[in-house]
Coordinates of C-alpha atoms in Angstrom, one line a residue:
M15 CA 2.1 53.0 91.3
Q16 CA 4.3 52.9 88.1
R17 CA 4.2 55.8 85.9
F18 CA 5.8 56.3 82.6
R19 CA 6.0 58.6 79.4
V20 CA 4.0 57.7 76.1
K21 CA 4.9 59.5 72.9
Q22 CA 3.2 58.9 69.5
N23 CA 2.1 60.6 66.4
L24 CA -1.3 60.0 65.0
L25 CA -2.7 61.3 61.7
L26 CA -6.6 60.8 61.8
V27 CA -9.0 61.6 59.1
N28 CA -12.7 61.9 59.9
S29 CA -15.4 63.5 57.7
G30 CA -12.9 65.4 55.9
T31 CA -11.1 66.8 59.0
R32 CA -7.3 66.0 59.3
I33 CA -6.2 65.8 62.8
L34 CA -2.3 65.6 63.4
L35 CA -1.3 64.9 67.0
R36 CA 2.5 65.3 67.1
N37 CA 4.5 64.0 70.0
V38 CA 1.6 63.7 72.4
T39 CA 3.1 63.4 75.9
A40 CA 1.4 62.2 79.0
F41 CA 2.3 61.0 82.4
T42 CA -0.1 58.1 83.4
S43 CA -0.6 55.2 85.5
Q44 CA -0.4 51.8 83.7
E45 CA -4.1 51.5 84.2
A46 CA -4.6 54.9 82.5
H47 CA -2.1 54.0 79.8
T48 CA -4.0 50.9 79.0
K49 CA -7.3 52.7 78.7
T50 CA -5.5 55.3 76.6
I51 CA -4.2 52.6 74.2
D52 CA -7.7 50.9 73.9
K53 CA -9.2 54.4 73.1
H54 CA -6.8 55.1 70.3
K55 CA -7.5 51.5 68.8
K56 CA -11.2 52.3 68.9
V57 CA -10.6 55.7 67.3
E58 CA -8.3 54.1 64.6
S59 CA -10.9 51.5 63.8
E60 CA -13.4 54.0 63.3
L61 CA -11.3 56.5 61.4
Y62 CA -9.4 56.2 58.0
V63 CA -5.7 56.1 58.5
A64 CA -3.9 57.9 55.5
P65 CA -1.8 55.4 53.6
F66 CA 1.4 57.6 53.4
A67 CA 1.5 58.3 57.2
K68 CA 4.8 57.7 58.9
A69 CA 7.0 55.2 57.1
Q70 CA 4.1 53.9 54.9
I71 CA 4.9 54.2 51.2
G72 CA 1.5 53.3 49.9
T73 CA -0.4 50.1 49.4
F74 CA 0.2 49.6 45.5
F75 CA 3.2 48.0 43.9
Q76 CA 3.3 47.3 40.2
E77 CA 3.2 43.6 39.6
R78 CA 6.5 42.6 37.7
P79 CA 6.2 40.7 34.5
S80 CA 6.7 36.9 34.5
L81 CA 7.6 34.5 31.7
G82 CA 6.7 30.9 31.4
N83 CA 8.5 28.2 29.7
H84 CA 10.2 30.0 26.8
Y85 CA 9.9 27.0 24.4
K86 CA 6.5 26.0 25.3
E87 CA 5.1 29.6 24.7
D88 CA 6.6 29.8 21.3
Q89 CA 4.1 28.6 18.7
T90 CA 6.2 29.4 15.6
L91 CA 9.3 27.6 16.9
Q92 CA 7.4 24.6 17.8
S93 CA 5.3 24.3 14.6
Y94 CA 8.4 24.7 12.4
L95 CA 10.4 22.0 14.1
K96 CA 7.5 19.8 14.0
R97 CA 7.4 20.3 10.1
H98 CA 10.8 19.7 9.5
I99 CA 12.2 17.1 12.1
P100 CA 11.0 13.4 11.7
P101 CA 8.4 12.7 14.3
D102 CA 10.3 10.1 16.0
I103 CA 13.5 12.1 16.3
F104 CA 11.5 15.2 17.3
T105 CA 9.4 13.4 20.0
S106 CA 12.3 11.5 21.6
K107 CA 15.2 13.8 21.4
V108 CA 14.5 17.4 20.3
E109 CA 11.3 18.4 22.0
P110 CA 12.0 17.1 25.6
D111 CA 15.5 18.8 25.5
L112 CA 14.0 22.1 24.3
H113 CA 11.2 21.9 26.8
N114 CA 13.6 21.5 29.6
F115 CA 15.8 24.1 28.4
G116 CA 13.0 26.6 27.7
Q117 CA 12.3 26.3 31.6
R118 CA 15.8 26.6 32.6
V119 CA 16.0 29.8 30.6
T120 CA 13.4 31.6 32.5
S121 CA 13.8 30.1 35.8
E122 CA 17.7 30.3 36.3
I123 CA 19.5 31.6 33.2
V124 CA 17.5 35.0 33.3
D125 CA 18.8 35.9 36.6
L126 CA 22.5 35.0 35.8
G127 CA 22.1 37.2 32.7
Q128 CA 21.0 40.2 34.8
Q129 CA 23.9 39.5 37.1
C130 CA 26.4 39.7 34.1
D131 CA 24.8 43.0 33.3
V132 CA 25.4 44.4 36.8
E133 CA 28.8 42.8 37.5
L134 CA 30.8 43.9 34.5
P135 CA 34.3 42.6 33.6
Y136 CA 37.4 44.6 34.5
V137 CA 41.2 44.2 34.2
E138 CA 43.8 44.2 36.7
H139 CA 46.8 45.4 34.9
F140 CA 49.5 45.0 37.8
D141 CA 49.7 42.6 40.8
P142 CA 50.6 44.3 44.2
W143 CA 54.3 44.2 43.4
G144 CA 54.1 46.1 40.1
Q145 CA 54.5 43.1 37.7
R146 CA 52.1 43.5 34.7
I147 CA 49.6 40.6 34.8
D148 CA 46.6 41.9 32.6
R149 CA 44.3 39.7 34.5
L150 CA 40.8 39.8 33.2
V151 CA 38.1 39.3 35.9
T152 CA 34.6 38.2 35.1
C153 CA 31.7 37.6 37.4
P154 CA 30.6 34.3 38.7
A155 CA 27.5 34.4 36.6
W156 CA 29.5 34.8 33.3
K157 CA 31.5 31.6 34.4
K158 CA 28.4 29.9 35.1
M159 CA 27.1 30.8 31.6
H160 CA 30.3 29.0 30.3
D161 CA 29.3 25.9 32.3
I162 CA 25.7 26.0 31.2
S163 CA 26.7 26.1 27.5
A164 CA 28.8 23.0 27.9
E165 CA 26.2 21.1 29.9
E166 CA 23.4 22.0 27.4
G167 CA 25.6 21.1 24.5
I168 CA 25.0 24.3 22.7
I169 CA 28.2 23.7 20.6
S170 CA 28.4 20.0 20.6
I171 CA 24.9 19.3 19.5
A172 CA 25.9 20.7 16.2
Y173 CA 29.1 18.6 15.7
N174 CA 28.4 15.3 17.2
R175 CA 25.5 15.1 14.8
E176 CA 23.5 12.3 16.7
I177 CA 20.3 13.2 14.6
G178 CA 22.3 14.0 11.3
E179 CA 21.2 17.0 9.3
Y180 CA 18.7 18.0 12.1
S181 CA 21.5 18.7 14.7
R182 CA 22.1 22.1 13.4
L183 CA 18.5 23.0 13.6
H184 CA 18.2 21.6 17.1
Q185 CA 21.3 23.5 18.3
M186 CA 20.2 26.8 16.7
A187 CA 16.8 26.3 18.4
K188 CA 18.7 26.2 21.6
V189 CA 20.7 29.5 20.7
Y190 CA 17.5 31.1 19.9
L191 CA 16.1 30.4 23.3
F192 CA 19.4 31.2 25.1
A193 CA 20.8 34.3 23.3
S194 CA 18.6 37.2 24.8
F195 CA 18.9 35.7 28.4
S196 CA 22.5 34.8 28.5
G197 CA 24.0 38.0 29.5
L198 CA 25.6 38.2 26.0
Y199 CA 27.4 34.9 26.5
S200 CA 25.9 34.0 23.0
C201 CA 28.7 36.2 21.6
P202 CA 31.4 33.9 22.6
I203 CA 29.3 30.9 21.7
A204 CA 29.0 32.3 18.2
M205 CA 32.7 32.6 17.7
T206 CA 33.3 29.3 19.4
D207 CA 30.9 27.6 16.9
G208 CA 32.8 29.3 14.0
A209 CA 36.1 28.3 15.3
A210 CA 34.8 24.5 15.7
K211 CA 33.7 24.8 12.1
I212 CA 37.1 25.9 11.0
V213 CA 38.8 23.2 12.9
E214 CA 36.6 20.6 11.4
N215 CA 37.1 21.7 7.8
L216 CA 41.0 21.8 8.3
A217 CA 41.0 18.3 9.9
T218 CA 42.5 16.5 7.0
E219 CA 45.3 19.2 6.3
Y220 CA 46.0 20.0 10.0
P221 CA 45.3 16.9 11.9
W222 CA 47.1 18.2 14.9
L223 CA 44.7 21.1 15.1
K224 CA 41.7 18.7 15.4
E225 CA 43.4 16.6 18.0
R226 CA 44.5 19.7 20.0
A227 CA 41.4 21.9 19.9
F228 CA 38.1 20.1 18.5
G229 CA 37.4 18.0 21.5
H230 CA 37.6 21.1 23.9
L231 CA 35.4 23.2 21.6
T232 CA 32.6 20.6 21.3
S233 CA 32.9 19.2 25.0
R234 CA 29.9 18.9 27.3
Q235 CA 32.2 18.9 30.3
P236 CA 32.5 22.5 31.7
G237 CA 36.1 21.8 32.8
Q238 CA 37.1 20.8 29.2
F239 CA 35.0 23.2 27.3
W240 CA 37.1 25.8 25.5
T241 CA 35.6 29.0 23.9
S242 CA 37.2 31.1 21.1
G243 CA 37.8 34.6 20.0
Q244 CA 37.8 36.0 16.7
W245 CA 40.3 38.7 16.4
M246 CA 40.1 40.3 13.0
T247 CA 39.5 44.0 13.3
E248 CA 42.4 46.4 13.7
R249 CA 42.7 50.3 14.0
K250 CA 42.1 50.7 10.3
G251 CA 39.1 48.8 11.2
G252 CA 35.7 47.4 10.1
S253 CA 35.0 44.9 7.5
D254 CA 37.9 45.9 5.1
V255 CA 40.4 43.4 6.6
A256 CA 42.2 43.3 3.3
N257 CA 43.4 46.8 3.7
G258 CA 43.1 47.2 7.4
T259 CA 45.2 44.4 8.8
E260 CA 48.7 45.5 9.9
T261 CA 49.6 42.6 12.1
V262 CA 52.7 40.7 10.9
A263 CA 53.7 37.0 11.4
I264 CA 57.5 36.2 11.7
P265 CA 58.5 32.5 10.9
Q266 CA 60.3 30.7 13.7
E267 CA 62.7 27.7 13.3
D268 CA 60.2 25.1 14.7
G269 CA 57.6 26.1 12.2
S270 CA 55.6 28.3 14.5
F271 CA 55.1 32.1 14.1
R272 CA 55.5 35.2 16.3
L273 CA 52.8 37.7 15.8
H274 CA 53.2 41.5 16.3
G275 CA 50.2 43.8 15.9
Y276 CA 47.5 45.7 17.5
K277 CA 44.0 44.1 17.5
W278 CA 41.5 47.1 18.1
F279 CA 38.3 45.1 18.8
S280 CA 38.7 41.6 20.2
S281 CA 35.5 40.2 21.7
A282 CA 35.4 37.7 24.4
T283 CA 38.9 38.4 25.4
D284 CA 38.5 35.7 28.1
A285 CA 38.5 32.9 25.4
D286 CA 40.9 30.0 25.4
I287 CA 41.9 30.2 21.7
T288 CA 41.4 32.5 18.8
F289 CA 41.8 32.8 15.1
T290 CA 43.3 35.7 13.6
L291 CA 44.7 37.2 10.4
A292 CA 48.3 38.4 9.8
R293 CA 50.8 39.1 7.0
V294 CA 53.8 36.6 6.9
V295 CA 57.1 38.5 6.7
G296 CA 59.2 37.0 3.9
K297 CA 62.9 36.3 3.8
D298 CA 63.3 39.7 2.2
G299 CA 61.6 41.4 5.3
Q300 CA 58.7 42.4 3.2
T301 CA 54.9 41.5 3.3
T302 CA 52.1 41.3 0.7
K303 CA 49.6 43.8 0.8
G304 CA 45.8 43.2 0.1
T305 CA 43.7 40.1 0.6
R306 CA 46.6 38.0 -1.0
G307 CA 48.9 38.8 1.8
L308 CA 46.7 37.6 4.5
S309 CA 47.0 34.2 6.2
L310 CA 44.9 32.4 9.2
F311 CA 46.6 31.8 12.4
Y312 CA 45.5 29.7 15.4
V313 CA 46.5 31.1 18.8
E314 CA 46.2 29.6 22.2
V315 CA 45.5 32.8 24.5
H316 CA 47.4 31.5 27.6
N317 CA 50.7 29.8 28.3
A318 CA 50.5 26.6 30.3
D319 CA 51.2 28.6 33.7
G320 CA 48.0 30.7 32.9
S321 CA 49.8 33.8 31.9
L322 CA 49.1 35.6 28.7
N323 CA 50.7 34.5 25.6
N324 CA 52.8 37.6 24.9
I325 CA 49.6 39.5 24.8
Q326 CA 48.9 42.9 26.7
I327 CA 45.4 44.0 27.4
Q328 CA 45.5 47.7 26.7
K329 CA 42.1 48.3 27.8
L330 CA 38.5 47.2 27.8
K331 CA 36.3 48.9 25.3
N332 CA 33.6 51.3 26.8
K333 CA 30.7 50.4 24.6
L334 CA 27.1 51.5 24.4
G335 CA 25.7 47.9 25.2
T336 CA 27.0 44.5 25.3
K337 CA 29.1 45.6 28.3
Q338 CA 28.9 42.0 29.7
V339 CA 31.2 41.0 27.0
P340 CA 34.9 41.6 27.7
T341 CA 35.9 43.4 24.5
A342 CA 39.4 44.7 24.6
E343 CA 42.2 46.4 22.6
L344 CA 45.2 43.9 22.5
L345 CA 48.8 44.4 21.7
L346 CA 50.4 41.2 20.3
D347 CA 54.0 41.3 21.1
G348 CA 55.7 38.1 19.9
T349 CA 52.4 35.9 20.4
I350 CA 53.2 32.4 19.5
A351 CA 50.8 31.2 16.6
H352 CA 50.5 28.5 14.1
K353 CA 49.6 29.3 10.5
V354 CA 46.4 27.0 9.4
S355 CA 45.9 28.3 6.0
D356 CA 47.8 28.5 2.8
E357 CA 49.8 31.6 2.6
G358 CA 47.5 34.3 1.3
R359 CA 44.3 32.2 1.7
G360 CA 43.4 33.7 5.3
V361 CA 40.0 35.4 4.1
A362 CA 38.9 32.4 2.3
S363 CA 39.6 30.2 5.3
I364 CA 37.3 32.1 7.6
S365 CA 34.4 32.2 5.3
N366 CA 32.7 29.4 7.3
M367 CA 33.2 31.3 10.5
L368 CA 31.6 34.5 9.0
T369 CA 28.7 32.4 7.8
L370 CA 28.1 30.9 11.2
S371 CA 28.7 34.3 13.1
R372 CA 26.2 36.0 10.8
I373 CA 23.6 33.3 11.4
H374 CA 24.1 33.4 15.2
N375 CA 23.7 37.2 15.0
A376 CA 20.3 36.6 13.3
F377 CA 19.3 34.2 15.9
A378 CA 20.3 36.7 18.6
S379 CA 18.1 39.4 16.8
A380 CA 15.2 37.0 16.7
S381 CA 15.7 36.1 20.3
A382 CA 15.6 39.5 21.5
M383 CA 12.4 40.3 19.7
R384 CA 10.8 37.2 21.1
R385 CA 11.8 38.1 24.7
V386 CA 10.5 41.7 24.6
V387 CA 7.3 40.7 23.0
N388 CA 6.6 37.8 25.4
T389 CA 7.4 40.1 28.2
A390 CA 5.2 42.8 27.1
R391 CA 2.4 40.3 26.6
D392 CA 2.7 39.1 30.0
Y393 CA 2.9 42.6 31.3
S394 CA -0.3 43.5 29.6
T395 CA -2.2 41.1 31.8
R396 CA -0.9 42.7 35.0
R397 CA -0.6 46.4 34.4
S398 CA -3.8 48.4 35.1
A399 CA -4.4 51.9 33.6
F400 CA -7.7 53.9 33.5
G401 CA -9.6 51.2 35.0
S402 CA -8.5 48.2 33.2
V403 CA -5.5 46.0 32.4
L404 CA -3.7 46.8 29.2
K405 CA -5.0 43.6 27.4
N406 CA -8.4 44.9 27.5
Y407 CA -7.4 47.8 25.2
S408 CA -7.4 46.8 21.6
L409 CA -5.0 49.6 20.4
H410 CA -2.4 48.1 23.0
V411 CA -3.1 44.5 21.7
Q412 CA -3.0 45.7 17.9
T413 CA 0.5 47.3 18.7
L414 CA 1.9 44.0 20.2
A415 CA 0.3 41.8 17.5
R416 CA 2.2 43.9 14.8
L417 CA 5.5 43.1 16.8
E418 CA 4.4 39.6 16.9
V419 CA 4.1 39.3 13.1
E420 CA 7.7 40.7 12.9
V421 CA 9.0 38.2 15.4
R422 CA 7.4 35.1 13.4
G423 CA 8.8 36.4 10.2
A424 CA 12.3 36.6 11.7
T425 CA 11.9 33.3 13.4
L426 CA 11.1 31.4 10.2
L427 CA 13.8 33.1 8.2
T428 CA 16.5 32.2 10.7
L429 CA 15.4 28.6 11.2
E430 CA 15.3 28.1 7.4
A431 CA 18.8 29.4 7.4
A432 CA 19.7 26.9 10.0
R433 CA 17.8 24.0 8.2
L434 CA 19.9 24.6 5.1
L435 CA 23.2 24.9 7.1
G436 CA 22.5 21.5 8.6
R437 CA 22.1 19.9 5.4
E438 CA 25.4 21.5 4.1
D439 CA 27.1 20.3 7.4
V440 CA 26.6 16.7 6.4
G441 CA 27.0 17.1 2.6
T442 CA 23.4 16.5 1.6
A443 CA 22.5 20.1 0.6
T444 CA 21.9 20.4 -3.2
E445 CA 23.5 23.0 -5.4
H446 CA 20.2 24.9 -5.2
E447 CA 20.2 24.9 -1.5
Q448 CA 23.9 25.9 -1.2
M449 CA 23.2 29.1 -3.3
L450 CA 20.1 29.8 -1.3
L451 CA 22.1 29.4 1.9
R452 CA 24.8 31.8 0.5
L453 CA 22.1 34.3 -0.1
L454 CA 20.2 33.9 2.9
T455 CA 23.1 34.4 5.2
P456 CA 23.7 38.1 4.7
L457 CA 20.0 38.7 4.2
A458 CA 19.0 37.1 7.5
K459 CA 21.7 39.0 9.5
L460 CA 21.1 42.3 8.0
Y461 CA 17.2 42.3 8.0
T462 CA 16.5 40.7 11.5
A463 CA 19.2 43.2 13.0
K464 CA 17.0 46.1 11.7
Q465 CA 14.0 44.4 12.8
A466 CA 15.4 44.0 16.5
M467 CA 16.2 47.6 16.9
S468 CA 12.6 48.5 16.0
V469 CA 10.8 45.8 17.7
V470 CA 12.7 46.0 21.0
S471 CA 12.3 49.9 21.1
E472 CA 8.6 49.6 20.4
G473 CA 8.5 46.9 23.0
L474 CA 10.0 48.9 25.8
E475 CA 7.5 51.7 25.0
S476 CA 4.6 49.3 25.8
F477 CA 6.0 49.2 29.5
G478 CA 5.6 52.9 29.8
G479 CA 8.1 54.5 32.2
Q480 CA 9.3 51.1 33.7
G481 CA 10.7 50.3 30.2
Y482 CA 13.1 53.2 30.9
I483 CA 14.2 52.0 34.3
E484 CA 17.6 50.3 34.5
D485 CA 16.6 48.0 37.5
T486 CA 13.9 46.3 35.3
G487 CA 16.6 44.9 32.9
L488 CA 14.6 46.2 30.1
P489 CA 16.8 49.1 28.9
G490 CA 19.7 46.8 28.5
L491 CA 17.7 44.9 25.9
L492 CA 17.6 48.1 23.6
R493 CA 21.2 48.8 24.2
D494 CA 22.5 45.3 23.4
A495 CA 20.2 45.2 20.3
Q496 CA 21.9 48.2 18.7
V497 CA 25.1 46.1 18.1
L498 CA 23.3 43.6 16.0
P499 CA 23.2 45.9 12.8
I500 CA 27.0 46.5 13.4
W501 CA 28.5 43.0 14.4
E502 CA 29.6 40.9 11.6
G503 CA 29.0 43.5 8.8
T504 CA 26.9 46.6 8.8
T505 CA 23.6 46.6 6.7
N506 CA 25.4 48.5 3.7
V507 CA 28.3 46.1 3.9
L508 CA 26.1 43.0 3.7
S509 CA 23.8 44.5 1.2
L510 CA 27.0 44.8 -1.1
D511 CA 27.7 41.2 -0.1
V512 CA 24.4 40.2 -1.5
Q513 CA 25.3 41.8 -4.8
R514 CA 28.6 39.8 -5.0
A515 CA 26.8 36.7 -4.2
L516 CA 24.6 37.4 -7.3
M517 CA 27.6 38.3 -9.5
K518 CA 29.6 35.4 -8.5
T519 CA 26.8 32.9 -9.7
K520 CA 25.9 35.3 -12.7
G521 CA 22.5 35.6 -11.5
R522 CA 21.7 32.1 -10.8
A523 CA 21.5 32.5 -7.1
L524 CA 18.7 35.1 -7.7
Q525 CA 16.8 32.7 -9.9
V526 CA 17.1 30.0 -7.3
W527 CA 15.6 32.6 -4.8
H528 CA 12.7 33.2 -7.1
D529 CA 12.0 29.5 -8.1
D530 CA 12.2 28.6 -4.3
I531 CA 9.6 31.3 -3.4
I532 CA 7.1 30.3 -6.1
C533 CA 7.6 26.6 -5.1
R534 CA 6.7 27.6 -1.4
V535 CA 3.6 29.6 -2.2
E536 CA 2.0 27.2 -4.9
S537 CA 0.2 25.3 -2.5
A538 CA -1.4 28.2 -0.8
G539 CA -3.3 29.2 -4.0
Q540 CA -6.3 26.8 -3.2
H541 CA -6.9 28.2 0.3
T542 CA -9.0 31.4 -0.1
E543 CA -7.6 32.8 3.1
L544 CA -3.9 32.7 1.9
S545 CA -4.6 33.1 -1.9
Q546 CA -4.2 37.0 -2.0
A547 CA -1.0 36.7 0.2
A548 CA 0.5 34.1 -1.9
E549 CA -0.3 35.9 -5.2
T550 CA 1.4 39.0 -3.5
V551 CA 4.5 37.3 -2.9
A552 CA 4.8 35.6 -6.3
K553 CA 4.3 39.0 -8.0
S554 CA 6.8 40.6 -5.8
A555 CA 9.5 37.9 -6.5
S556 CA 8.9 38.4 -10.2
F557 CA 9.0 42.1 -9.9
I558 CA 12.5 41.9 -8.2
I559 CA 13.7 39.4 -10.9
D560 CA 12.8 42.0 -13.5
F561 CA 14.3 44.8 -11.8
A562 CA 17.7 43.1 -11.5
Q563 CA 17.7 42.4 -15.2
R564 CA 16.4 45.7 -16.5
H565 CA 18.4 48.1 -13.9
S566 CA 21.6 46.2 -13.3
D567 CA 23.4 49.5 -13.7
V568 CA 21.9 50.9 -10.4
L569 CA 22.2 48.0 -8.3
D570 CA 25.0 49.2 -6.2
K571 CA 23.0 52.4 -5.4
A572 CA 19.8 50.3 -4.8
A573 CA 21.7 47.5 -2.8
R574 CA 20.0 48.3 0.5
D575 CA 16.5 48.5 -0.8
F576 CA 17.1 45.4 -3.0
A577 CA 18.3 43.3 0.1
Y578 CA 15.3 44.5 2.1
S579 CA 12.9 43.4 -0.9
L580 CA 14.6 40.1 -1.1
S581 CA 14.3 39.5 2.7
R582 CA 10.7 40.8 2.9
T583 CA 9.5 38.7 0.1
F584 CA 11.2 35.7 1.1
I585 CA 9.8 36.0 4.6
G586 CA 6.4 36.4 3.1
A587 CA 6.8 33.1 1.2
L588 CA 7.9 31.2 4.4
L589 CA 5.0 32.5 6.5
V590 CA 2.4 31.6 3.6
Q591 CA 4.1 28.1 3.5
H592 CA 4.1 27.7 7.4
A593 CA 0.5 28.6 7.5
V594 CA -0.4 25.9 5.1
E595 CA 1.8 23.3 6.3
S596 CA 1.0 23.9 10.0
G597 CA -2.6 23.1 9.6
L598 CA -4.1 26.4 8.6
D599 CA -4.1 27.8 12.2
P600 CA -6.0 31.2 12.0
T601 CA -3.1 33.0 13.7
D602 CA -0.6 31.6 11.2
I603 CA -2.9 32.7 8.4
Y604 CA -3.3 36.1 9.9
A605 CA 0.4 36.5 10.4
A606 CA 1.0 35.7 6.7
Q607 CA -1.8 38.2 5.6
R608 CA -0.5 41.0 7.7
W609 CA 3.1 40.5 6.7
C610 CA 2.0 40.7 3.0
E611 CA 0.2 43.9 3.3
K612 CA 3.4 45.8 3.9
D613 CA 5.6 47.0 1.0
L614 CA 7.4 43.9 0.1
T615 CA 9.5 45.6 -2.7
P616 CA 11.0 48.9 -1.4
V617 CA 13.4 48.6 -4.4
I618 CA 10.5 48.9 -6.9
T619 CA 8.8 51.6 -5.0
N620 CA 11.9 53.8 -4.7
Q621 CA 12.9 53.0 -8.4
S622 CA 9.5 54.5 -9.4
R623 CA 10.4 57.7 -7.3
R624 CA 13.9 57.9 -9.3
H625 CA 15.8 57.3 -5.9
F626 CA 18.6 55.6 -7.8
S627 CA 19.1 58.1 -10.7
S628 CA 22.3 59.9 -11.1
N629 CA 20.5 63.2 -10.5
S630 CA 19.2 61.8 -7.1
A631 CA 22.6 60.7 -6.1
D632 CA 23.9 64.2 -6.8
L633 CA 21.0 65.6 -4.7
D634 CA 21.8 63.2 -1.9
F635 CA 25.5 64.5 -1.8
Q636 CA 24.5 68.2 -1.9
L637 CA 21.8 67.5 0.7
L638 CA 24.4 66.1 3.0
F639 CA 27.4 68.2 2.4
K640 CA 26.1 71.7 1.2
N641 CA 27.1 73.3 4.5
Y642 CA 30.0 70.9 5.4
H643 CA 32.6 73.0 7.2
D644 CA 35.7 71.4 5.5
Q645 CA 35.0 71.9 1.9
G646 CA 38.6 71.0 1.1
R647 CA 37.9 67.3 1.7
L648 CA 35.1 67.2 -1.1

């Protein structure tokens, strides 16, 4: 008769008594063994088996959040586009494309974006034989984002203009859907859009440039599509390019130039082309200082053989976030370039690029907010705590609803800027609209960026501990959002830019802003639910006009609060108008009401508290520097 050894561990629980049988060993016959197994099965069927016994890790796993069609679930986006795009165009061209793209975003692009966040770019400085090559390596998902951008026409839609002035709005709606899922590929897309605009504007004066680059920048064929960099920042850094640009351009006999300089912050280093600023070296070997010395240059990053165009990648930046974007310090050592502006007109020539990159920044902010709120909303239907799912707790829903109001306001502000830009693209924008766009561009960028930081942070909190776990992909949203108030001008720099826009038009731009707001809210007065919100917005606009006229001497000190006041009041007008023109949907009315309950005019509030007085300025200084260790610098 066959005999064999049986070993097993059993943890049995019965009537509160725990019995652990470790390595139970017995020599038995096959028949006896079978009886033993049957007996154990009977015991196990009668007794509770502890869930964490042996290799078991428990029976509960938190359900991950899921997103539906990112376009279909966005009521504000759909309603705005329906209001402003003719029905036949919207139904036949825009909506089907956005519906399909909204599905692609959450079914394919989201995973590629996550891969970009994990497989970060790096540089191979030397080949195996010691030759310097500075080969930038990016992951397959990053390259796939390039192809998707071309296929979806995220640049070409705006420049083919198949639907005229609505083309820009269509394009920016896709940017809005794409940005927060794209693994930060929205960054090179923004710079490519700016480059395409520069090339288009210079087509008459530099026809060779359009022939060479425009078709590539606006192609829907992945193999033909080029992206562009924007290499402006140098070691002295920041927005002060007039005093910070040290790169020089040496004229060559063939009409080209050789650039020598150090670009300290060059985003999207894997771009095909770039635009950059430099100072032309005169026959006397001298350059002109300040803004008057800066000219704009077109550079192709690689030579025909694929090698870099006399460019050395010194290092990739080790950033807080946006690590997916290869941002480098570059040495330009004889880089071949072509001047594409009148000498000394470089800054003026990049104004359109700055406008576009700032609007893209605003859309990235709105996109980040929309993604985190939509994800948190879905999670609230899945996560249980204290006996119920989160959506059943009114406090949790109230918190997310407040975030939703912020997202809707940001979405309307950015879409309105895109609508005006589309009219400017095709030459139909009125002087009124052009001035309004000039004002809205810095306002939209600065205000939505600060909103994004707040909303994304609060949004992560709504996930509890999971919002802090890298594997979920959620913490990256907050890290990446931190760059939004910094890229393309900090909040203070753009607040002062708003002041310049007002001064350049001698106050007319502010009057246009006021009149535009009054026009938007007039129709709401007859609707009881919106009358209070409309009245609040109108009064706020008048208060701001009065402040600017009576306190022009403190506008520099008040610039930040003034910009916030302009932004909040304008968003209030947009929300009120949207509620009326979208059919008085109760949620649109509620969003407008909630927005207008906040302090729309912090500049008035803080003026009443004497925050802008000379005494307050002195106290601010003392508060900050009283115990500063290096008093010799004061």
